[in-house]
């Protein structure tokens, strides 16, 4: 009853196109769902996400679910997740990607899922890590433990969106560190992030993770910039 009354005064709208959602639709409408550009990275080992790190980091796997275009539906989804508190979007994207990720043999040996951390200062101002709901949904669906205390962000940086690879790499250098014990040696970790652009942030995370002996790393993102 209460939900019906709330919907009467505050009808749910599609996060992508802002049109009213039908009763059987959730977060995004059916039209937007069909228009979202998917990568199908799970079908190819040598995909665009892997190519971002070629010659830089040795990975077991890398992939993203969507293509990210400026002023596109995916940008609107990520923006609402990141800046407007709509953490349910991370859950939706995680549930969407689970079926594909379960088909990837390289991920059968994963021991832990790690969301790329944000600096405590940014977390206090935002109130949450925008990647957490996505990572936790993957953790539940894949039955792999999600760890938030291994990879830590030690350096605060402003937004990197307008910088090239060199600029991002310089800004993010030594921005991450790890806290681990012997039980984390020789483990396979999935690093989870929102949008893969130049790969500088994830490369910095991987280099920090490589301090753990015998580490194997995979990367899973919601989207990749195209």
PDB file of C-alpha atoms in Angstrom:
ATOM      1  CA  UNK A   1       0.000   0.000   0.000  1.00  0.00           C
ATOM      2  CA  UNK A   2       2.723   2.469   1.026  1.00  0.00           C
ATOM      3  CA  UNK A   3       4.696   1.670  -2.131  1.00  0.00           C
ATOM      4  CA  UNK A   4       1.615   2.312  -4.275  1.00  0.00           C
ATOM      5  CA  UNK A   5       1.050   5.674  -2.615  1.00  0.00           C
ATOM      6  CA  UNK A   6       4.707   6.669  -3.075  1.00  0.00           C
ATOM      7  CA  UNK A   7       4.576   5.626  -6.733  1.00  0.00           C
ATOM      8  CA  UNK A   8       1.494   7.794  -7.179  1.00  0.00           C
ATOM      9  CA  UNK A   9       3.316  10.943  -6.039  1.00  0.00           C
ATOM     10  CA  UNK A  10       6.856   9.936  -7.034  1.00  0.00           C
ATOM     11  CA  UNK A  11       6.449   7.588 -10.017  1.00  0.00           C
ATOM     12  CA  UNK A  12       9.573   5.547 -10.823  1.00  0.00           C
ATOM     13  CA  UNK A  13      11.380   6.723 -13.934  1.00  0.00           C
ATOM     14  CA  UNK A  14      13.971   5.079 -16.142  1.00  0.00           C
ATOM     15  CA  UNK A  15      17.529   6.024 -15.161  1.00  0.00           C
ATOM     16  CA  UNK A  16      18.529   6.059 -18.809  1.00  0.00           C
ATOM     17  CA  UNK A  17      15.803   8.003 -20.635  1.00  0.00           C
ATOM     18  CA  UNK A  18      13.752   9.492 -17.737  1.00  0.00           C
ATOM     19  CA  UNK A  19      10.489   8.023 -19.050  1.00  0.00           C
ATOM     20  CA  UNK A  20       8.067   6.381 -16.609  1.00  0.00           C
ATOM     21  CA  UNK A  21       8.822   2.750 -15.837  1.00  0.00           C
ATOM     22  CA  UNK A  22       6.152   0.135 -16.437  1.00  0.00           C
ATOM     23  CA  UNK A  23       5.076  -2.029 -13.459  1.00  0.00           C
ATOM     24  CA  UNK A  24       7.326  -4.933 -14.567  1.00  0.00           C
ATOM     25  CA  UNK A  25      10.380  -2.717 -15.201  1.00  0.00           C
ATOM     26  CA  UNK A  26      13.119  -1.900 -12.702  1.00  0.00           C
ATOM     27  CA  UNK A  27      15.650   0.974 -12.800  1.00  0.00           C
ATOM     28  CA  UNK A  28      15.878   1.036 -16.609  1.00  0.00           C
ATOM     29  CA  UNK A  29      13.112   0.519 -19.144  1.00  0.00           C
ATOM     30  CA  UNK A  30      12.993  -2.294 -21.682  1.00  0.00           C
ATOM     31  CA  UNK A  31      13.827   0.079 -24.549  1.00  0.00           C
ATOM     32  CA  UNK A  32      16.988   1.362 -22.846  1.00  0.00           C
ATOM     33  CA  UNK A  33      17.996  -2.162 -21.844  1.00  0.00           C
ATOM     34  CA  UNK A  34      17.957  -3.189 -25.499  1.00  0.00           C
ATOM     35  CA  UNK A  35      19.842  -0.065 -26.570  1.00  0.00           C
ATOM     36  CA  UNK A  36      22.693  -0.410 -24.089  1.00  0.00           C
ATOM     37  CA  UNK A  37      25.828  -1.413 -26.035  1.00  0.00           C
ATOM     38  CA  UNK A  38      27.264  -4.658 -24.649  1.00  0.00           C
ATOM     39  CA  UNK A  39      30.846  -5.732 -25.356  1.00  0.00           C
ATOM     40  CA  UNK A  40      30.579  -9.548 -25.332  1.00  0.00           C
ATOM     41  CA  UNK A  41      34.098  -9.573 -23.898  1.00  0.00           C
ATOM     42  CA  UNK A  42      33.358 -12.872 -22.189  1.00  0.00           C
ATOM     43  CA  UNK A  43      33.461 -14.576 -25.585  1.00  0.00           C
ATOM     44  CA  UNK A  44      37.063 -13.585 -26.348  1.00  0.00           C
ATOM     45  CA  UNK A  45      40.181 -13.781 -24.196  1.00  0.00           C
ATOM     46  CA  UNK A  46      42.006 -11.243 -26.379  1.00  0.00           C
ATOM     47  CA  UNK A  47      39.440  -8.473 -26.066  1.00  0.00           C
ATOM     48  CA  UNK A  48      39.698  -4.679 -25.772  1.00  0.00           C
ATOM     49  CA  UNK A  49      39.948  -4.753 -21.995  1.00  0.00           C
ATOM     50  CA  UNK A  50      42.888  -7.156 -22.104  1.00  0.00           C
ATOM     51  CA  UNK A  51      44.448  -4.976 -24.803  1.00  0.00           C
ATOM     52  CA  UNK A  52      44.460  -1.968 -22.466  1.00  0.00           C
ATOM     53  CA  UNK A  53      47.043  -3.721 -20.298  1.00  0.00           C
ATOM     54  CA  UNK A  54      49.082  -5.476 -22.974  1.00  0.00           C
ATOM     55  CA  UNK A  55      52.777  -5.169 -22.149  1.00  0.00           C
ATOM     56  CA  UNK A  56      51.973  -3.428 -18.858  1.00  0.00           C
ATOM     57  CA  UNK A  57      50.420  -6.001 -16.524  1.00  0.00           C
ATOM     58  CA  UNK A  58      50.150  -9.789 -16.724  1.00  0.00           C
ATOM     59  CA  UNK A  59      46.474 -10.650 -16.277  1.00  0.00           C
ATOM     60  CA  UNK A  60      44.517 -13.879 -16.198  1.00  0.00           C
ATOM     61  CA  UNK A  61      41.434 -12.128 -17.564  1.00  0.00           C
ATOM     62  CA  UNK A  62      40.001  -8.663 -18.177  1.00  0.00           C
ATOM     63  CA  UNK A  63      36.544  -7.665 -19.360  1.00  0.00           C
ATOM     64  CA  UNK A  64      33.782  -5.073 -19.161  1.00  0.00           C
ATOM     65  CA  UNK A  65      30.050  -5.528 -19.687  1.00  0.00           C
ATOM     66  CA  UNK A  66      29.108  -2.286 -21.472  1.00  0.00           C
ATOM     67  CA  UNK A  67      30.631   0.272 -23.819  1.00  0.00           C
ATOM     68  CA  UNK A  68      30.739   3.731 -22.273  1.00  0.00           C
ATOM     69  CA  UNK A  69      29.924   6.652 -24.577  1.00  0.00           C
ATOM     70  CA  UNK A  70      29.658  10.277 -23.527  1.00  0.00           C
ATOM     71  CA  UNK A  71      26.021  11.354 -23.154  1.00  0.00           C
ATOM     72  CA  UNK A  72      24.939   7.733 -23.582  1.00  0.00           C
ATOM     73  CA  UNK A  73      22.717   5.522 -21.438  1.00  0.00           C
ATOM     74  CA  UNK A  74      25.682   3.866 -19.725  1.00  0.00           C
ATOM     75  CA  UNK A  75      27.151   7.232 -18.727  1.00  0.00           C
ATOM     76  CA  UNK A  76      23.802   8.164 -17.185  1.00  0.00           C
ATOM     77  CA  UNK A  77      23.678   4.894 -15.267  1.00  0.00           C
ATOM     78  CA  UNK A  78      27.218   5.260 -13.928  1.00  0.00           C
ATOM     79  CA  UNK A  79      26.647   8.927 -13.073  1.00  0.00           C
ATOM     80  CA  UNK A  80      23.543   8.071 -11.053  1.00  0.00           C
ATOM     81  CA  UNK A  81      25.406   5.284  -9.299  1.00  0.00           C
ATOM     82  CA  UNK A  82      28.497   7.358  -8.575  1.00  0.00           C
ATOM     83  CA  UNK A  83      27.107  10.764  -7.654  1.00  0.00           C
ATOM     84  CA  UNK A  84      23.401  10.374  -6.845  1.00  0.00           C
ATOM     85  CA  UNK A  85      23.478   7.456  -4.450  1.00  0.00           C
ATOM     86  CA  UNK A  86      21.650   4.963  -6.672  1.00  0.00           C
ATOM     87  CA  UNK A  87      23.594   1.925  -5.477  1.00  0.00           C
ATOM     88  CA  UNK A  88      20.864  -0.353  -6.792  1.00  0.00           C
ATOM     89  CA  UNK A  89      22.343   0.293 -10.249  1.00  0.00           C
ATOM     90  CA  UNK A  90      25.508  -1.533  -9.188  1.00  0.00           C
ATOM     91  CA  UNK A  91      23.348  -4.467  -8.131  1.00  0.00           C
ATOM     92  CA  UNK A  92      21.488  -4.446 -11.458  1.00  0.00           C
ATOM     93  CA  UNK A  93      24.706  -4.380 -13.509  1.00  0.00           C
ATOM     94  CA  UNK A  94      26.222  -7.102 -11.339  1.00  0.00           C
ATOM     95  CA  UNK A  95      23.198  -9.362 -11.821  1.00  0.00           C
ATOM     96  CA  UNK A  96      23.297  -8.669 -15.563  1.00  0.00           C
ATOM     97  CA  UNK A  97      26.983  -9.619 -15.844  1.00  0.00           C
ATOM     98  CA  UNK A  98      26.910 -12.729 -13.654  1.00  0.00           C
ATOM     99  CA  UNK A  99      25.618 -15.059 -16.349  1.00  0.00           C
ATOM    100  CA  UNK A 100      28.497 -14.097 -18.668  1.00  0.00           C
ATOM    101  CA  UNK A 101      31.180 -14.247 -15.981  1.00  0.00           C
ATOM    102  CA  UNK A 102      30.148 -17.756 -14.976  1.00  0.00           C
ATOM    103  CA  UNK A 103      31.108 -18.911 -18.490  1.00  0.00           C
ATOM    104  CA  UNK A 104      34.721 -17.687 -18.218  1.00  0.00           C
ATOM    105  CA  UNK A 105      37.060 -20.576 -17.369  1.00  0.00           C
ATOM    106  CA  UNK A 106      39.866 -18.234 -16.298  1.00  0.00           C
ATOM    107  CA  UNK A 107      37.698 -17.097 -13.382  1.00  0.00           C
ATOM    108  CA  UNK A 108      37.102 -20.610 -12.023  1.00  0.00           C
ATOM    109  CA  UNK A 109      40.216 -20.300  -9.836  1.00  0.00           C
ATOM    110  CA  UNK A 110      39.440 -16.892  -8.291  1.00  0.00           C
ATOM    111  CA  UNK A 111      39.811 -16.741  -4.493  1.00  0.00           C
ATOM    112  CA  UNK A 112      38.796 -13.156  -3.672  1.00  0.00           C
ATOM    113  CA  UNK A 113      36.961 -10.204  -5.209  1.00  0.00           C
ATOM    114  CA  UNK A 114      38.392  -6.761  -4.455  1.00  0.00           C
ATOM    115  CA  UNK A 115      36.553  -3.507  -5.290  1.00  0.00           C
ATOM    116  CA  UNK A 116      38.930  -0.717  -6.293  1.00  0.00           C
ATOM    117  CA  UNK A 117      38.980   1.482  -3.165  1.00  0.00           C
ATOM    118  CA  UNK A 118      38.393   5.207  -2.970  1.00  0.00           C
ATOM    119  CA  UNK A 119      40.278   7.468  -0.577  1.00  0.00           C
ATOM    120  CA  UNK A 120      38.731   7.806   2.914  1.00  0.00           C
ATOM    121  CA  UNK A 121      38.278  11.549   2.327  1.00  0.00           C
ATOM    122  CA  UNK A 122      36.213  10.889  -0.797  1.00  0.00           C
ATOM    123  CA  UNK A 123      34.290   8.125   0.914  1.00  0.00           C
ATOM    124  CA  UNK A 124      33.320  10.472   3.744  1.00  0.00           C
ATOM    125  CA  UNK A 125      32.027  13.098   1.312  1.00  0.00           C
ATOM    126  CA  UNK A 126      30.222  10.623  -0.964  1.00  0.00           C
ATOM    127  CA  UNK A 127      29.136   8.221   1.743  1.00  0.00           C
ATOM    128  CA  UNK A 128      29.964   5.033  -0.130  1.00  0.00           C
ATOM    129  CA  UNK A 129      32.236   3.418  -2.707  1.00  0.00           C
ATOM    130  CA  UNK A 130      30.319   3.322  -5.987  1.00  0.00           C
ATOM    131  CA  UNK A 131      31.859  -0.049  -6.871  1.00  0.00           C
ATOM    132  CA  UNK A 132      30.811  -1.825  -3.665  1.00  0.00           C
ATOM    133  CA  UNK A 133      27.273  -2.877  -4.643  1.00  0.00           C
ATOM    134  CA  UNK A 134      28.555  -4.239  -7.975  1.00  0.00           C
ATOM    135  CA  UNK A 135      31.376  -6.157  -6.263  1.00  0.00           C
ATOM    136  CA  UNK A 136      29.107  -7.543  -3.550  1.00  0.00           C
ATOM    137  CA  UNK A 137      26.579  -8.724  -6.139  1.00  0.00           C
ATOM    138  CA  UNK A 138      29.331 -10.564  -8.030  1.00  0.00           C
ATOM    139  CA  UNK A 139      30.587 -11.991  -4.731  1.00  0.00           C
ATOM    140  CA  UNK A 140      27.177 -13.404  -3.894  1.00  0.00           C
ATOM    141  CA  UNK A 141      26.488 -14.747  -7.372  1.00  0.00           C
ATOM    142  CA  UNK A 142      29.915 -16.312  -7.903  1.00  0.00           C
ATOM    143  CA  UNK A 143      30.186 -17.421  -4.252  1.00  0.00           C
ATOM    144  CA  UNK A 144      33.597 -15.746  -3.916  1.00  0.00           C
ATOM    145  CA  UNK A 145      34.483 -13.712  -0.844  1.00  0.00           C
ATOM    146  CA  UNK A 146      34.624  -9.933  -1.293  1.00  0.00           C
ATOM    147  CA  UNK A 147      37.532  -8.319   0.570  1.00  0.00           C
ATOM    148  CA  UNK A 148      37.685  -4.595   1.330  1.00  0.00           C
ATOM    149  CA  UNK A 149      40.727  -4.621   3.611  1.00  0.00           C
ATOM    150  CA  UNK A 150      43.525  -5.888   1.343  1.00  0.00           C
ATOM    151  CA  UNK A 151      43.871  -3.100  -1.228  1.00  0.00           C
ATOM    152  CA  UNK A 152      43.816   0.387   0.253  1.00  0.00           C
ATOM    153  CA  UNK A 153      44.022   3.864  -1.251  1.00  0.00           C
ATOM    154  CA  UNK A 154      46.686   5.967   0.429  1.00  0.00           C
ATOM    155  CA  UNK A 155      46.800   9.006  -1.872  1.00  0.00           C
ATOM    156  CA  UNK A 156      43.968  11.437  -2.528  1.00  0.00           C
ATOM    157  CA  UNK A 157      43.669  12.587  -6.146  1.00  0.00           C
ATOM    158  CA  UNK A 158      41.158  14.787  -7.938  1.00  0.00           C
ATOM    159  CA  UNK A 159      39.171  13.489 -10.891  1.00  0.00           C
ATOM    160  CA  UNK A 160      41.291  12.073 -13.701  1.00  0.00           C
ATOM    161  CA  UNK A 161      38.645  12.215 -16.441  1.00  0.00           C
ATOM    162  CA  UNK A 162      40.314  14.992 -18.468  1.00  0.00           C
ATOM    163  CA  UNK A 163      43.853  13.576 -18.334  1.00  0.00           C
ATOM    164  CA  UNK A 164      45.577  11.322 -20.853  1.00  0.00           C
ATOM    165  CA  UNK A 165      47.314   8.061 -19.954  1.00  0.00           C
ATOM    166  CA  UNK A 166      50.576   9.760 -18.989  1.00  0.00           C
ATOM    167  CA  UNK A 167      48.820  12.365 -16.855  1.00  0.00           C
ATOM    168  CA  UNK A 168      46.693   9.759 -15.117  1.00  0.00           C
ATOM    169  CA  UNK A 169      49.654   7.472 -14.521  1.00  0.00           C
ATOM    170  CA  UNK A 170      51.658  10.278 -12.919  1.00  0.00           C
ATOM    171  CA  UNK A 171      48.733  11.380 -10.735  1.00  0.00           C
ATOM    172  CA  UNK A 172      47.875   7.874  -9.569  1.00  0.00           C
ATOM    173  CA  UNK A 173      51.437   6.664  -9.023  1.00  0.00           C
ATOM    174  CA  UNK A 174      51.881   5.054  -5.587  1.00  0.00           C
ATOM    175  CA  UNK A 175      48.264   5.850  -4.716  1.00  0.00           C
ATOM    176  CA  UNK A 176      47.551   2.307  -3.503  1.00  0.00           C
ATOM    177  CA  UNK A 177      49.040  -0.142  -1.047  1.00  0.00           C
ATOM    178  CA  UNK A 178      48.201  -3.587   0.319  1.00  0.00           C
ATOM    179  CA  UNK A 179      47.803  -5.159   3.732  1.00  0.00           C
ATOM    180  CA  UNK A 180      48.028  -8.931   3.628  1.00  0.00           C
ATOM    181  CA  UNK A 181      49.091 -12.058   5.465  1.00  0.00           C
ATOM    182  CA  UNK A 182      50.462 -15.429   4.416  1.00  0.00           C
ATOM    183  CA  UNK A 183      46.936 -16.723   3.764  1.00  0.00           C
ATOM    184  CA  UNK A 184      46.741 -14.326   0.794  1.00  0.00           C
ATOM    185  CA  UNK A 185      49.895 -15.672  -0.874  1.00  0.00           C
ATOM    186  CA  UNK A 186      49.461 -17.437  -4.247  1.00  0.00           C
ATOM    187  CA  UNK A 187      45.830 -16.381  -4.610  1.00  0.00           C
ATOM    188  CA  UNK A 188      43.820 -15.250  -7.620  1.00  0.00           C
ATOM    189  CA  UNK A 189      42.077 -11.882  -7.177  1.00  0.00           C
ATOM    190  CA  UNK A 190      39.425 -10.121  -9.267  1.00  0.00           C
ATOM    191  CA  UNK A 191      39.796  -6.339  -9.177  1.00  0.00           C
ATOM    192  CA  UNK A 192      36.414  -4.689  -9.775  1.00  0.00           C
ATOM    193  CA  UNK A 193      35.913  -1.117 -11.034  1.00  0.00           C
ATOM    194  CA  UNK A 194      33.259   1.021 -12.719  1.00  0.00           C
ATOM    195  CA  UNK A 195      34.675   2.422 -15.998  1.00  0.00           C
ATOM    196  CA  UNK A 196      37.881   1.297 -17.697  1.00  0.00           C
ATOM    197  CA  UNK A 197      39.352   4.246 -19.603  1.00  0.00           C
ATOM    198  CA  UNK A 198      43.154   4.398 -19.915  1.00  0.00           C
ATOM    199  CA  UNK A 199      43.663   1.664 -17.343  1.00  0.00           C
ATOM    200  CA  UNK A 200      46.048   3.799 -15.263  1.00  0.00           C
ATOM    201  CA  UNK A 201      44.142   3.374 -11.993  1.00  0.00           C
ATOM    202  CA  UNK A 202      43.782  -0.372 -12.386  1.00  0.00           C
ATOM    203  CA  UNK A 203      47.432  -0.700 -13.385  1.00  0.00           C
ATOM    204  CA  UNK A 204      48.404   1.110 -10.174  1.00  0.00           C
ATOM    205  CA  UNK A 205      46.159  -1.262  -8.215  1.00  0.00           C
ATOM    206  CA  UNK A 206      47.731  -4.281  -9.894  1.00  0.00           C
ATOM    207  CA  UNK A 207      51.247  -3.097  -9.102  1.00  0.00           C
ATOM    208  CA  UNK A 208      50.285  -2.746  -5.455  1.00  0.00           C
ATOM    209  CA  UNK A 209      48.686  -6.207  -5.487  1.00  0.00           C
ATOM    210  CA  UNK A 210      51.855  -7.692  -6.955  1.00  0.00           C
ATOM    211  CA  UNK A 211      53.535  -7.101  -3.608  1.00  0.00           C
ATOM    212  CA  UNK A 212      51.663 -10.218  -2.471  1.00  0.00           C
ATOM    213  CA  UNK A 213      53.778 -13.294  -3.370  1.00  0.00           C
ATOM    214  CA  UNK A 214      52.387 -15.435  -6.171  1.00  0.00           C
ATOM    215  CA  UNK A 215      49.485 -13.117  -6.955  1.00  0.00           C
ATOM    216  CA  UNK A 216      47.292 -13.743  -9.995  1.00  0.00           C
ATOM    217  CA  UNK A 217      45.003 -10.903 -11.082  1.00  0.00           C
ATOM    218  CA  UNK A 218      41.874 -10.555 -13.193  1.00  0.00           C
ATOM    219  CA  UNK A 219      39.890  -7.385 -13.875  1.00  0.00           C
ATOM    220  CA  UNK A 220      36.133  -6.974 -14.253  1.00  0.00           C
ATOM    221  CA  UNK A 221      34.539  -3.573 -14.960  1.00  0.00           C
ATOM    222  CA  UNK A 222      31.016  -2.358 -15.513  1.00  0.00           C
ATOM    223  CA  UNK A 223      31.998  -0.489 -18.674  1.00  0.00           C
ATOM    224  CA  UNK A 224      34.871   0.389 -20.970  1.00  0.00           C
ATOM    225  CA  UNK A 225      35.273   3.762 -22.661  1.00  0.00           C
ATOM    226  CA  UNK A 226      35.163   3.551 -26.450  1.00  0.00           C
TER     227      UNK A 226
END
